[in-house]
PDB file of C-alpha atoms in Angstrom:
ATOM      1  CA  MET M1124     -20.457 -40.477  -2.881  1.00  0.00           C
ATOM      2  CA  TRP M1125     -21.842 -39.699   0.584  1.00  0.00           C
ATOM      3  CA  GLY M1126     -22.280 -43.415   1.275  1.00  0.00           C
ATOM      4  CA  LEU M1127     -18.698 -44.142   0.228  1.00  0.00           C
ATOM      5  CA  VAL M1128     -17.302 -41.341   2.393  1.00  0.00           C
ATOM      6  CA  GLU M1129     -19.267 -42.611   5.415  1.00  0.00           C
ATOM      7  CA  PHE M1130     -18.010 -46.159   4.846  1.00  0.00           C
ATOM      8  CA  LEU M1131     -14.363 -45.156   4.373  1.00  0.00           C
ATOM      9  CA  ALA M1132     -14.478 -43.025   7.531  1.00  0.00           C
ATOM     10  CA  ASP M1133     -14.850 -46.217   9.636  1.00  0.00           C
ATOM     11  CA  PRO M1134     -14.934 -49.279   7.333  1.00  0.00           C
ATOM     12  CA  ALA M1135     -15.170 -52.093   9.902  1.00  0.00           C
ATOM     13  CA  ASN M1136     -18.026 -50.459  11.818  1.00  0.00           C
ATOM     14  CA  THR M1137     -20.125 -48.954   9.015  1.00  0.00           C
ATOM     15  CA  LYS M1138     -22.927 -50.426   6.914  1.00  0.00           C
ATOM     16  CA  VAL M1139     -24.546 -48.313   4.217  1.00  0.00           C
ATOM     17  CA  LEU M1140     -27.887 -49.637   2.943  1.00  0.00           C
ATOM     18  CA  ILE M1141     -29.065 -48.139  -0.340  1.00  0.00           C
ATOM     19  CA  THR M1142     -32.538 -48.702  -1.766  1.00  0.00           C
ATOM     20  CA  SER M1143     -34.055 -48.410  -5.194  1.00  0.00           C
ATOM     21  CA  THR M1144     -37.217 -49.754  -6.788  1.00  0.00           C
ATOM     22  CA  SER M1145     -35.303 -52.741  -8.206  1.00  0.00           C
ATOM     23  CA  LEU M1146     -31.723 -53.966  -8.603  1.00  0.00           C
ATOM     24  CA  LYS M1147     -31.891 -53.201 -12.324  1.00  0.00           C
ATOM     25  CA  ALA M1148     -33.182 -49.673 -11.731  1.00  0.00           C
ATOM     26  CA  GLY M1149     -30.620 -49.116  -8.981  1.00  0.00           C
ATOM     27  CA  ARG M1150     -27.729 -49.932 -11.309  1.00  0.00           C
ATOM     28  CA  LYS M1151     -28.952 -47.228 -13.683  1.00  0.00           C
ATOM     29  CA  ARG M1152     -29.361 -44.728 -10.848  1.00  0.00           C
ATOM     30  CA  ILE M1153     -27.756 -44.459  -7.434  1.00  0.00           C
ATOM     31  CA  TRP M1154     -25.877 -47.789  -7.404  1.00  0.00           C
ATOM     32  CA  GLY M1155     -24.382 -46.976 -10.791  1.00  0.00           C
ATOM     33  CA  SER M1156     -22.856 -43.855  -9.213  1.00  0.00           C
ATOM     34  CA  VAL M1157     -21.544 -45.872  -6.264  1.00  0.00           C
ATOM     35  CA  VAL M1158     -19.802 -48.327  -8.581  1.00  0.00           C
ATOM     36  CA  LYS M1159     -18.372 -45.528 -10.741  1.00  0.00           C
ATOM     37  CA  TRP M1160     -16.819 -43.685  -7.796  1.00  0.00           C
ATOM     38  CA  TRP M1161     -15.566 -46.905  -6.178  1.00  0.00           C
ATOM     39  CA  ARG M1162     -13.712 -47.823  -9.364  1.00  0.00           C
ATOM     40  CA  VAL M1163     -12.263 -44.312  -9.548  1.00  0.00           C
ATOM     41  CA  LEU M1164     -10.700 -44.884  -6.113  1.00  0.00           C
ATOM     42  CA  GLY M1165      -8.616 -47.747  -7.459  1.00  0.00           C
ATOM     43  CA  SER M1166      -6.896 -50.363  -5.282  1.00  0.00           C
ATOM     44  CA  GLY M1167      -5.763 -50.119  -1.683  1.00  0.00           C
ATOM     45  CA  PHE M1168      -9.146 -49.524  -0.069  1.00  0.00           C
ATOM     46  CA  PRO M1169     -10.758 -51.907   2.481  1.00  0.00           C
ATOM     47  CA  GLY M1170     -13.597 -53.187   0.321  1.00  0.00           C
ATOM     48  CA  LYS M1171     -14.429 -55.657  -2.443  1.00  0.00           C
ATOM     49  CA  LEU M1172     -16.990 -54.833  -5.118  1.00  0.00           C
ATOM     50  CA  VAL M1173     -19.427 -57.655  -5.917  1.00  0.00           C
ATOM     51  CA  ASP M1174     -21.504 -55.871  -8.533  1.00  0.00           C
ATOM     52  CA  SER M1175     -23.621 -58.931  -9.391  1.00  0.00           C
ATOM     53  CA  LEU M1176     -25.007 -58.821  -5.829  1.00  0.00           C
ATOM     54  CA  GLY M1177     -25.100 -55.054  -5.585  1.00  0.00           C
ATOM     55  CA  ALA M1178     -22.591 -54.931  -2.739  1.00  0.00           C
ATOM     56  CA  ILE M1179     -19.217 -53.631  -1.608  1.00  0.00           C
ATOM     57  CA  ARG M1180     -18.039 -55.858   1.229  1.00  0.00           C
ATOM     58  CA  PHE M1181     -15.643 -54.748   3.943  1.00  0.00           C
ATOM     59  CA  VAL M1182     -12.275 -56.549   3.706  1.00  0.00           C
ATOM     60  CA  ASP M1183      -9.997 -56.619   6.760  1.00  0.00           C
ATOM     61  CA  GLU M1184      -6.179 -56.579   6.810  1.00  0.00           C
ATOM     62  CA  GLN M1185      -6.083 -60.377   6.544  1.00  0.00           C
ATOM     63  CA  GLY M1186      -8.162 -60.292   3.355  1.00  0.00           C
ATOM     64  CA  HIS M1187     -11.380 -61.618   4.932  1.00  0.00           C
ATOM     65  CA  ALA M1188     -14.628 -60.176   3.547  1.00  0.00           C
ATOM     66  CA  TYR M1189     -17.663 -59.386   5.721  1.00  0.00           C
ATOM     67  CA  ASP M1190     -21.283 -58.627   4.849  1.00  0.00           C
ATOM     68  CA  THR M1191     -21.831 -56.841   8.170  1.00  0.00           C
ATOM     69  CA  ALA M1192     -19.949 -53.776   6.923  1.00  0.00           C
ATOM     70  CA  GLY M1193     -19.751 -52.058   3.543  1.00  0.00           C
ATOM     71  CA  LEU M1194     -22.406 -50.884   1.096  1.00  0.00           C
ATOM     72  CA  GLU M1195     -25.396 -52.872  -0.141  1.00  0.00           C
ATOM     73  CA  LEU M1196     -28.177 -52.232  -2.658  1.00  0.00           C
ATOM     74  CA  ILE M1197     -31.618 -53.440  -1.582  1.00  0.00           C
ATOM     75  CA  ALA M1198     -34.534 -53.773  -4.022  1.00  0.00           C
ATOM     76  CA  CYS M1199     -37.678 -52.337  -2.438  1.00  0.00           C
ATOM     77  CA  GLU M1200     -40.256 -52.693  -5.187  1.00  0.00           C
ATOM     78  CA  GLN M1201     -43.782 -53.581  -4.066  1.00  0.00           C
ATOM     79  CA  LYS M1202     -43.561 -57.289  -4.951  1.00  0.00           C
ATOM     80  CA  LYS M1203     -40.341 -57.662  -2.937  1.00  0.00           C
ATOM     81  CA  GLU M1204     -41.437 -55.621   0.057  1.00  0.00           C
ATOM     82  CA  LYS M1205     -41.303 -58.477   2.589  1.00  0.00           C
ATOM     83  CA  GLU M1206     -37.887 -59.600   1.352  1.00  0.00           C
ATOM     84  CA  ALA M1207     -36.555 -56.050   1.678  1.00  0.00           C
ATOM     85  CA  ILE M1208     -37.957 -55.633   5.193  1.00  0.00           C
ATOM     86  CA  ASP M1209     -36.424 -58.965   6.256  1.00  0.00           C
ATOM     87  CA  LYS M1210     -33.018 -57.646   5.153  1.00  0.00           C
ATOM     88  CA  LEU M1211     -33.447 -54.434   7.102  1.00  0.00           C
ATOM     89  CA  ILE M1212     -34.863 -55.490  10.453  1.00  0.00           C
ATOM     90  CA  GLY M1213     -32.450 -56.680  13.072  1.00  0.00           C
ATOM     91  CA  PHE M1214     -29.359 -55.376  11.292  1.00  0.00           C
ATOM     92  CA  LYS M1215     -26.688 -54.354  13.783  1.00  0.00           C
ATOM     93  CA  ASN M1216     -23.467 -52.362  13.534  1.00  0.00           C
ATOM     94  CA  LYS M1217     -21.974 -49.340  15.274  1.00  0.00           C
ATOM     95  CA  ARG M1218     -22.792 -47.082  12.327  1.00  0.00           C
ATOM     96  CA  VAL M1219     -25.732 -47.653   9.972  1.00  0.00           C
ATOM     97  CA  ILE M1220     -26.620 -45.269   7.132  1.00  0.00           C
ATOM     98  CA  PHE M1221     -29.837 -45.874   5.213  1.00  0.00           C
ATOM     99  CA  ILE M1222     -30.146 -44.051   1.863  1.00  0.00           C
ATOM    100  CA  ALA M1223     -33.639 -44.395   0.383  1.00  0.00           C
ATOM    101  CA  ASP M1224     -33.455 -43.407  -3.277  1.00  0.00           C
ATOM    102  CA  GLU M1225     -36.687 -42.921  -5.278  1.00  0.00           C
ATOM    103  CA  LEU M1226     -38.572 -42.775  -1.967  1.00  0.00           C
ATOM    104  CA  PRO M1227     -41.909 -41.632  -3.527  1.00  0.00           C
ATOM    105  CA  ASP M1228     -42.063 -44.991  -5.338  1.00  0.00           C
ATOM    106  CA  LEU M1229     -41.219 -47.137  -2.306  1.00  0.00           C
ATOM    107  CA  SER M1230     -43.560 -48.689   0.217  1.00  0.00           C
ATOM    108  CA  GLU M1231     -44.152 -46.795   3.443  1.00  0.00           C
ATOM    109  CA  ALA M1232     -43.562 -50.102   5.250  1.00  0.00           C
ATOM    110  CA  ILE M1233     -39.897 -49.976   4.172  1.00  0.00           C
ATOM    111  CA  LEU M1234     -39.461 -46.557   5.723  1.00  0.00           C
ATOM    112  CA  THR M1235     -41.282 -47.582   8.887  1.00  0.00           C
ATOM    113  CA  ALA M1236     -39.053 -50.654   9.267  1.00  0.00           C
ATOM    114  CA  ALA M1237     -35.933 -48.510   8.938  1.00  0.00           C
ATOM    115  CA  LEU M1238     -37.070 -45.830  11.371  1.00  0.00           C
ATOM    116  CA  SER M1239     -38.377 -48.232  13.998  1.00  0.00           C
ATOM    117  CA  ASN M1240     -35.673 -50.915  13.798  1.00  0.00           C
ATOM    118  CA  LEU M1241     -32.407 -49.599  12.374  1.00  0.00           C
ATOM    119  CA  SER M1242     -32.581 -46.489  14.551  1.00  0.00           C
ATOM    120  CA  VAL M1243     -31.660 -48.557  17.642  1.00  0.00           C
ATOM    121  CA  ASN M1244     -28.059 -48.783  16.394  1.00  0.00           C
ATOM    122  CA  PRO M1245     -25.564 -46.484  18.198  1.00  0.00           C
ATOM    123  CA  TYR M1246     -25.322 -44.207  15.155  1.00  0.00           C
ATOM    124  CA  PHE M1247     -28.088 -44.104  12.570  1.00  0.00           C
ATOM    125  CA  GLN M1248     -28.709 -41.767   9.658  1.00  0.00           C
ATOM    126  CA  LEU M1249     -31.557 -41.909   7.146  1.00  0.00           C
ATOM    127  CA  ILE M1250     -31.492 -39.947   3.897  1.00  0.00           C
ATOM    128  CA  GLY M1251     -34.597 -39.954   1.688  1.00  0.00           C
ATOM    129  CA  LEU M1252     -34.310 -38.792  -1.934  1.00  0.00           C
ATOM    130  CA  GLY M1253     -36.991 -38.203  -4.538  1.00  0.00           C
ATOM    131  CA  ASN M1254     -39.117 -35.914  -6.667  1.00  0.00           C
ATOM    132  CA  PRO M1255     -42.267 -34.972  -4.688  1.00  0.00           C
ATOM    133  CA  ASN M1256     -45.379 -36.699  -5.947  1.00  0.00           C
ATOM    134  CA  SER M1257     -47.937 -36.984  -3.158  1.00  0.00           C
ATOM    135  CA  TYR M1258     -48.240 -35.650   0.364  1.00  0.00           C
ATOM    136  CA  PHE M1259     -49.422 -39.109   1.375  1.00  0.00           C
ATOM    137  CA  ASP M1260     -46.763 -41.444  -0.074  1.00  0.00           C
ATOM    138  CA  ALA M1261     -43.684 -42.460   1.937  1.00  0.00           C
ATOM    139  CA  PHE M1262     -41.695 -39.450   0.756  1.00  0.00           C
ATOM    140  CA  GLY M1263     -44.511 -37.008   1.484  1.00  0.00           C
ATOM    141  CA  VAL M1264     -45.010 -38.337   5.010  1.00  0.00           C
ATOM    142  CA  PHE M1265     -41.247 -38.329   5.639  1.00  0.00           C
ATOM    143  CA  CYS M1266     -40.903 -34.686   4.502  1.00  0.00           C
ATOM    144  CA  GLU M1267     -43.920 -33.294   6.344  1.00  0.00           C
ATOM    145  CA  PRO M1268     -43.014 -30.176   8.353  1.00  0.00           C
ATOM    146  CA  LYS M1269     -43.422 -30.310  12.119  1.00  0.00           C
ATOM    147  CA  ASP M1270     -46.285 -27.814  11.823  1.00  0.00           C
ATOM    148  CA  GLY M1271     -47.884 -29.558   8.848  1.00  0.00           C
ATOM    149  CA  TYR M1272     -47.949 -28.828   5.121  1.00  0.00           C
ATOM    150  CA  LYS M1273     -50.671 -26.212   5.337  1.00  0.00           C
ATOM    151  CA  ASN M1274     -48.182 -23.900   7.084  1.00  0.00           C
ATOM    152  CA  LEU M1275     -45.416 -24.487   4.492  1.00  0.00           C
ATOM    153  CA  SER M1276     -44.868 -21.781   1.863  1.00  0.00           C
ATOM    154  CA  ARG M1277     -44.037 -22.788  -1.710  1.00  0.00           C
ATOM    155  CA  GLY M1278     -40.837 -20.732  -1.558  1.00  0.00           C
ATOM    156  CA  ALA M1279     -39.413 -22.718   1.365  1.00  0.00           C
ATOM    157  CA  HIS M1280     -36.157 -24.547   0.622  1.00  0.00           C
ATOM    158  CA  ARG M1281     -35.378 -25.934   4.084  1.00  0.00           C
ATOM    159  CA  TRP M1282     -37.576 -26.909   7.002  1.00  0.00           C
ATOM    160  CA  GLU M1283     -37.648 -29.068  10.123  1.00  0.00           C
ATOM    161  CA  THR M1284     -39.618 -32.320  10.033  1.00  0.00           C
ATOM    162  CA  ARG M1285     -40.535 -34.836  12.734  1.00  0.00           C
ATOM    163  CA  TYR M1286     -37.528 -36.897  11.650  1.00  0.00           C
ATOM    164  CA  GLY M1287     -34.874 -34.299  10.817  1.00  0.00           C
ATOM    165  CA  ILE M1288     -34.325 -31.644   8.134  1.00  0.00           C
ATOM    166  CA  CYS M1289     -35.774 -31.475   4.605  1.00  0.00           C
ATOM    167  CA  ILE M1290     -33.824 -29.657   1.877  1.00  0.00           C
ATOM    168  CA  GLN M1291     -35.683 -28.768  -1.321  1.00  0.00           C
ATOM    169  CA  PHE M1292     -34.085 -28.049  -4.710  1.00  0.00           C
ATOM    170  CA  ASP M1293     -35.797 -26.069  -7.489  1.00  0.00           C
ATOM    171  CA  ALA M1294     -34.428 -26.089 -11.048  1.00  0.00           C
ATOM    172  CA  HIS M1295     -35.407 -22.404 -11.266  1.00  0.00           C
ATOM    173  CA  ASP M1296     -32.626 -21.755  -8.717  1.00  0.00           C
ATOM    174  CA  SER M1297     -29.941 -23.510 -10.756  1.00  0.00           C
ATOM    175  CA  PRO M1298     -26.913 -21.207 -11.251  1.00  0.00           C
ATOM    176  CA  ASN M1299     -27.306 -21.726 -15.002  1.00  0.00           C
ATOM    177  CA  VAL M1300     -30.949 -20.576 -14.915  1.00  0.00           C
ATOM    178  CA  VAL M1301     -30.307 -17.658 -12.549  1.00  0.00           C
ATOM    179  CA  ALA M1302     -27.377 -16.446 -14.696  1.00  0.00           C
ATOM    180  CA  GLY M1303     -29.269 -16.992 -17.943  1.00  0.00           C
ATOM    181  CA  LYS M1304     -26.315 -18.865 -19.422  1.00  0.00           C
ATOM    182  CA  ASN M1305     -24.540 -22.189 -19.007  1.00  0.00           C
ATOM    183  CA  ILE M1306     -21.924 -21.751 -16.295  1.00  0.00           C
ATOM    184  CA  TYR M1307     -21.764 -25.464 -15.491  1.00  0.00           C
ATOM    185  CA  ASP M1308     -22.218 -28.217 -18.083  1.00  0.00           C
ATOM    186  CA  TRP M1309     -22.142 -31.356 -15.904  1.00  0.00           C
ATOM    187  CA  GLY M1310     -25.859 -32.094 -15.752  1.00  0.00           C
ATOM    188  CA  MET M1311     -27.109 -29.034 -13.902  1.00  0.00           C
ATOM    189  CA  PRO M1312     -30.451 -27.670 -15.269  1.00  0.00           C
ATOM    190  CA  THR M1313     -30.152 -25.039 -17.992  1.00  0.00           C
ATOM    191  CA  VAL M1314     -32.477 -22.308 -19.240  1.00  0.00           C
ATOM    192  CA  GLU M1315     -33.062 -24.315 -22.423  1.00  0.00           C
ATOM    193  CA  TRP M1316     -34.037 -27.420 -20.453  1.00  0.00           C
ATOM    194  CA  VAL M1317     -36.417 -25.526 -18.160  1.00  0.00           C
ATOM    195  CA  ASN M1318     -38.114 -23.785 -21.114  1.00  0.00           C
ATOM    196  CA  ASP M1319     -38.431 -27.112 -22.941  1.00  0.00           C
ATOM    197  CA  GLN M1320     -40.143 -28.656 -19.889  1.00  0.00           C
ATOM    198  CA  LYS M1321     -42.513 -25.667 -19.657  1.00  0.00           C
ATOM    199  CA  ASN M1322     -43.545 -26.092 -23.291  1.00  0.00           C
ATOM    200  CA  ARG M1323     -43.823 -29.872 -23.094  1.00  0.00           C
ATOM    201  CA  LEU M1324     -45.431 -30.368 -19.679  1.00  0.00           C
ATOM    202  CA  GLY M1325     -47.095 -27.042 -18.962  1.00  0.00           C
ATOM    203  CA  GLU M1326     -45.808 -24.740 -16.238  1.00  0.00           C
ATOM    204  CA  ASN M1327     -48.727 -25.497 -13.889  1.00  0.00           C
ATOM    205  CA  SER M1328     -48.859 -29.249 -14.458  1.00  0.00           C
ATOM    206  CA  ARG M1329     -48.255 -31.813 -11.733  1.00  0.00           C
ATOM    207  CA  ALA M1330     -45.344 -33.276 -13.730  1.00  0.00           C
ATOM    208  CA  TYR M1331     -43.647 -29.860 -14.038  1.00  0.00           C
ATOM    209  CA  TRP M1332     -43.903 -29.211 -10.315  1.00  0.00           C
ATOM    210  CA  ARG M1333     -42.546 -32.654  -9.525  1.00  0.00           C
ATOM    211  CA  MET M1334     -39.642 -32.864 -11.975  1.00  0.00           C
ATOM    212  CA  VAL M1335     -38.660 -29.184 -12.363  1.00  0.00           C
ATOM    213  CA  ARG M1336     -39.823 -27.237  -9.306  1.00  0.00           C
ATOM    214  CA  GLY M1337     -39.059 -30.119  -6.931  1.00  0.00           C
ATOM    215  CA  PHE M1338     -42.234 -29.431  -4.950  1.00  0.00           C
ATOM    216  CA  TRP M1339     -45.693 -30.853  -4.473  1.00  0.00           C
ATOM    217  CA  SER M1340     -48.164 -29.624  -7.066  1.00  0.00           C
ATOM    218  CA  PRO M1341     -50.561 -26.959  -5.696  1.00  0.00           C
ATOM    219  CA  THR M1342     -53.420 -28.525  -7.681  1.00  0.00           C
ATOM    220  CA  GLY M1343     -52.670 -32.145  -6.734  1.00  0.00           C
ATOM    221  CA  ALA M1344     -53.740 -35.042  -8.951  1.00  0.00           C
ATOM    222  CA  GLU M1345     -55.703 -34.182 -12.064  1.00  0.00           C
ATOM    223  CA  ASP M1346     -57.900 -37.324 -11.879  1.00  0.00           C
ATOM    224  CA  ALA M1347     -59.163 -36.967  -8.291  1.00  0.00           C
ATOM    225  CA  VAL M1348     -62.503 -35.736  -6.939  1.00  0.00           C
ATOM    226  CA  PHE M1349     -60.763 -33.908  -4.092  1.00  0.00           C
ATOM    227  CA  SER M1350     -57.324 -32.316  -4.290  1.00  0.00           C
ATOM    228  CA  GLU M1351     -54.643 -33.266  -1.773  1.00  0.00           C
ATOM    229  CA  ASN M1352     -54.773 -29.700  -0.464  1.00  0.00           C
ATOM    230  CA  ASP M1353     -58.450 -30.245   0.416  1.00  0.00           C
ATOM    231  CA  ILE M1354     -57.535 -33.419   2.289  1.00  0.00           C
ATOM    232  CA  LEU M1355     -54.665 -31.741   4.140  1.00  0.00           C
ATOM    233  CA  LEU M1356     -57.014 -29.073   5.467  1.00  0.00           C
ATOM    234  CA  SER M1357     -59.161 -31.810   7.011  1.00  0.00           C
ATOM    235  CA  GLY M1358     -56.401 -33.137   9.288  1.00  0.00           C
ATOM    236  CA  PRO M1359     -52.726 -34.087   9.725  1.00  0.00           C
ATOM    237  CA  VAL M1360     -50.828 -36.637   7.659  1.00  0.00           C
ATOM    238  CA  PRO M1361     -50.551 -39.925   9.641  1.00  0.00           C
ATOM    239  CA  GLU M1362     -47.251 -40.565  11.377  1.00  0.00           C
ATOM    240  CA  LEU M1363     -45.020 -43.397  10.164  1.00  0.00           C
ATOM    241  CA  PHE M1364     -44.924 -45.089  13.578  1.00  0.00           C
TER     242      PHE M1364
END
């Protein structure tokens, strides 16, 4: 919805690039939402949906379609990394918004290409989305606080990074969970869901921290000799560029 609002605010001068691990995965996730809301809008808007290509192309008053403006889904899985980077670098428009969905599963090279190349456009915004997995994957590096992770408390929900602001969401803070009853029934976490995840995953497991708490696990990976916390104490996370 954010991508659509940005595009409709200035259709001819706005390109919204949306990533996912693959085109197929994107249609089940973020691109599926884009298509749903675009179809809800109905006719009369300056864009043409080409779902087979994962794109909404800008259409001017004469009916001409352009790939330089609109919304576009880009597959960024490991085996298509070079192809994805080639689509990103050198892209020019007055307003470029890059929405990186499932960022923990994407290559850091994709993020580096966006930050180093797309940021030269007059207006550039990058939004990274994901469930925290590792301090050292693309998402972890992107979210690192200015003062480093070792100074970040587990109760923090908002902090400044080297690239902007990180906002953290915890299912324990869902209005349904806080109230102890289902106030909203449109997909927001419930007490029943949280308790089910506790019983199934274990409250202190890496999976529970990632998918429910929305935070990096204090214990790190279970199959590693050293925990990520041990590594963090030895020095800073490398910068993207």
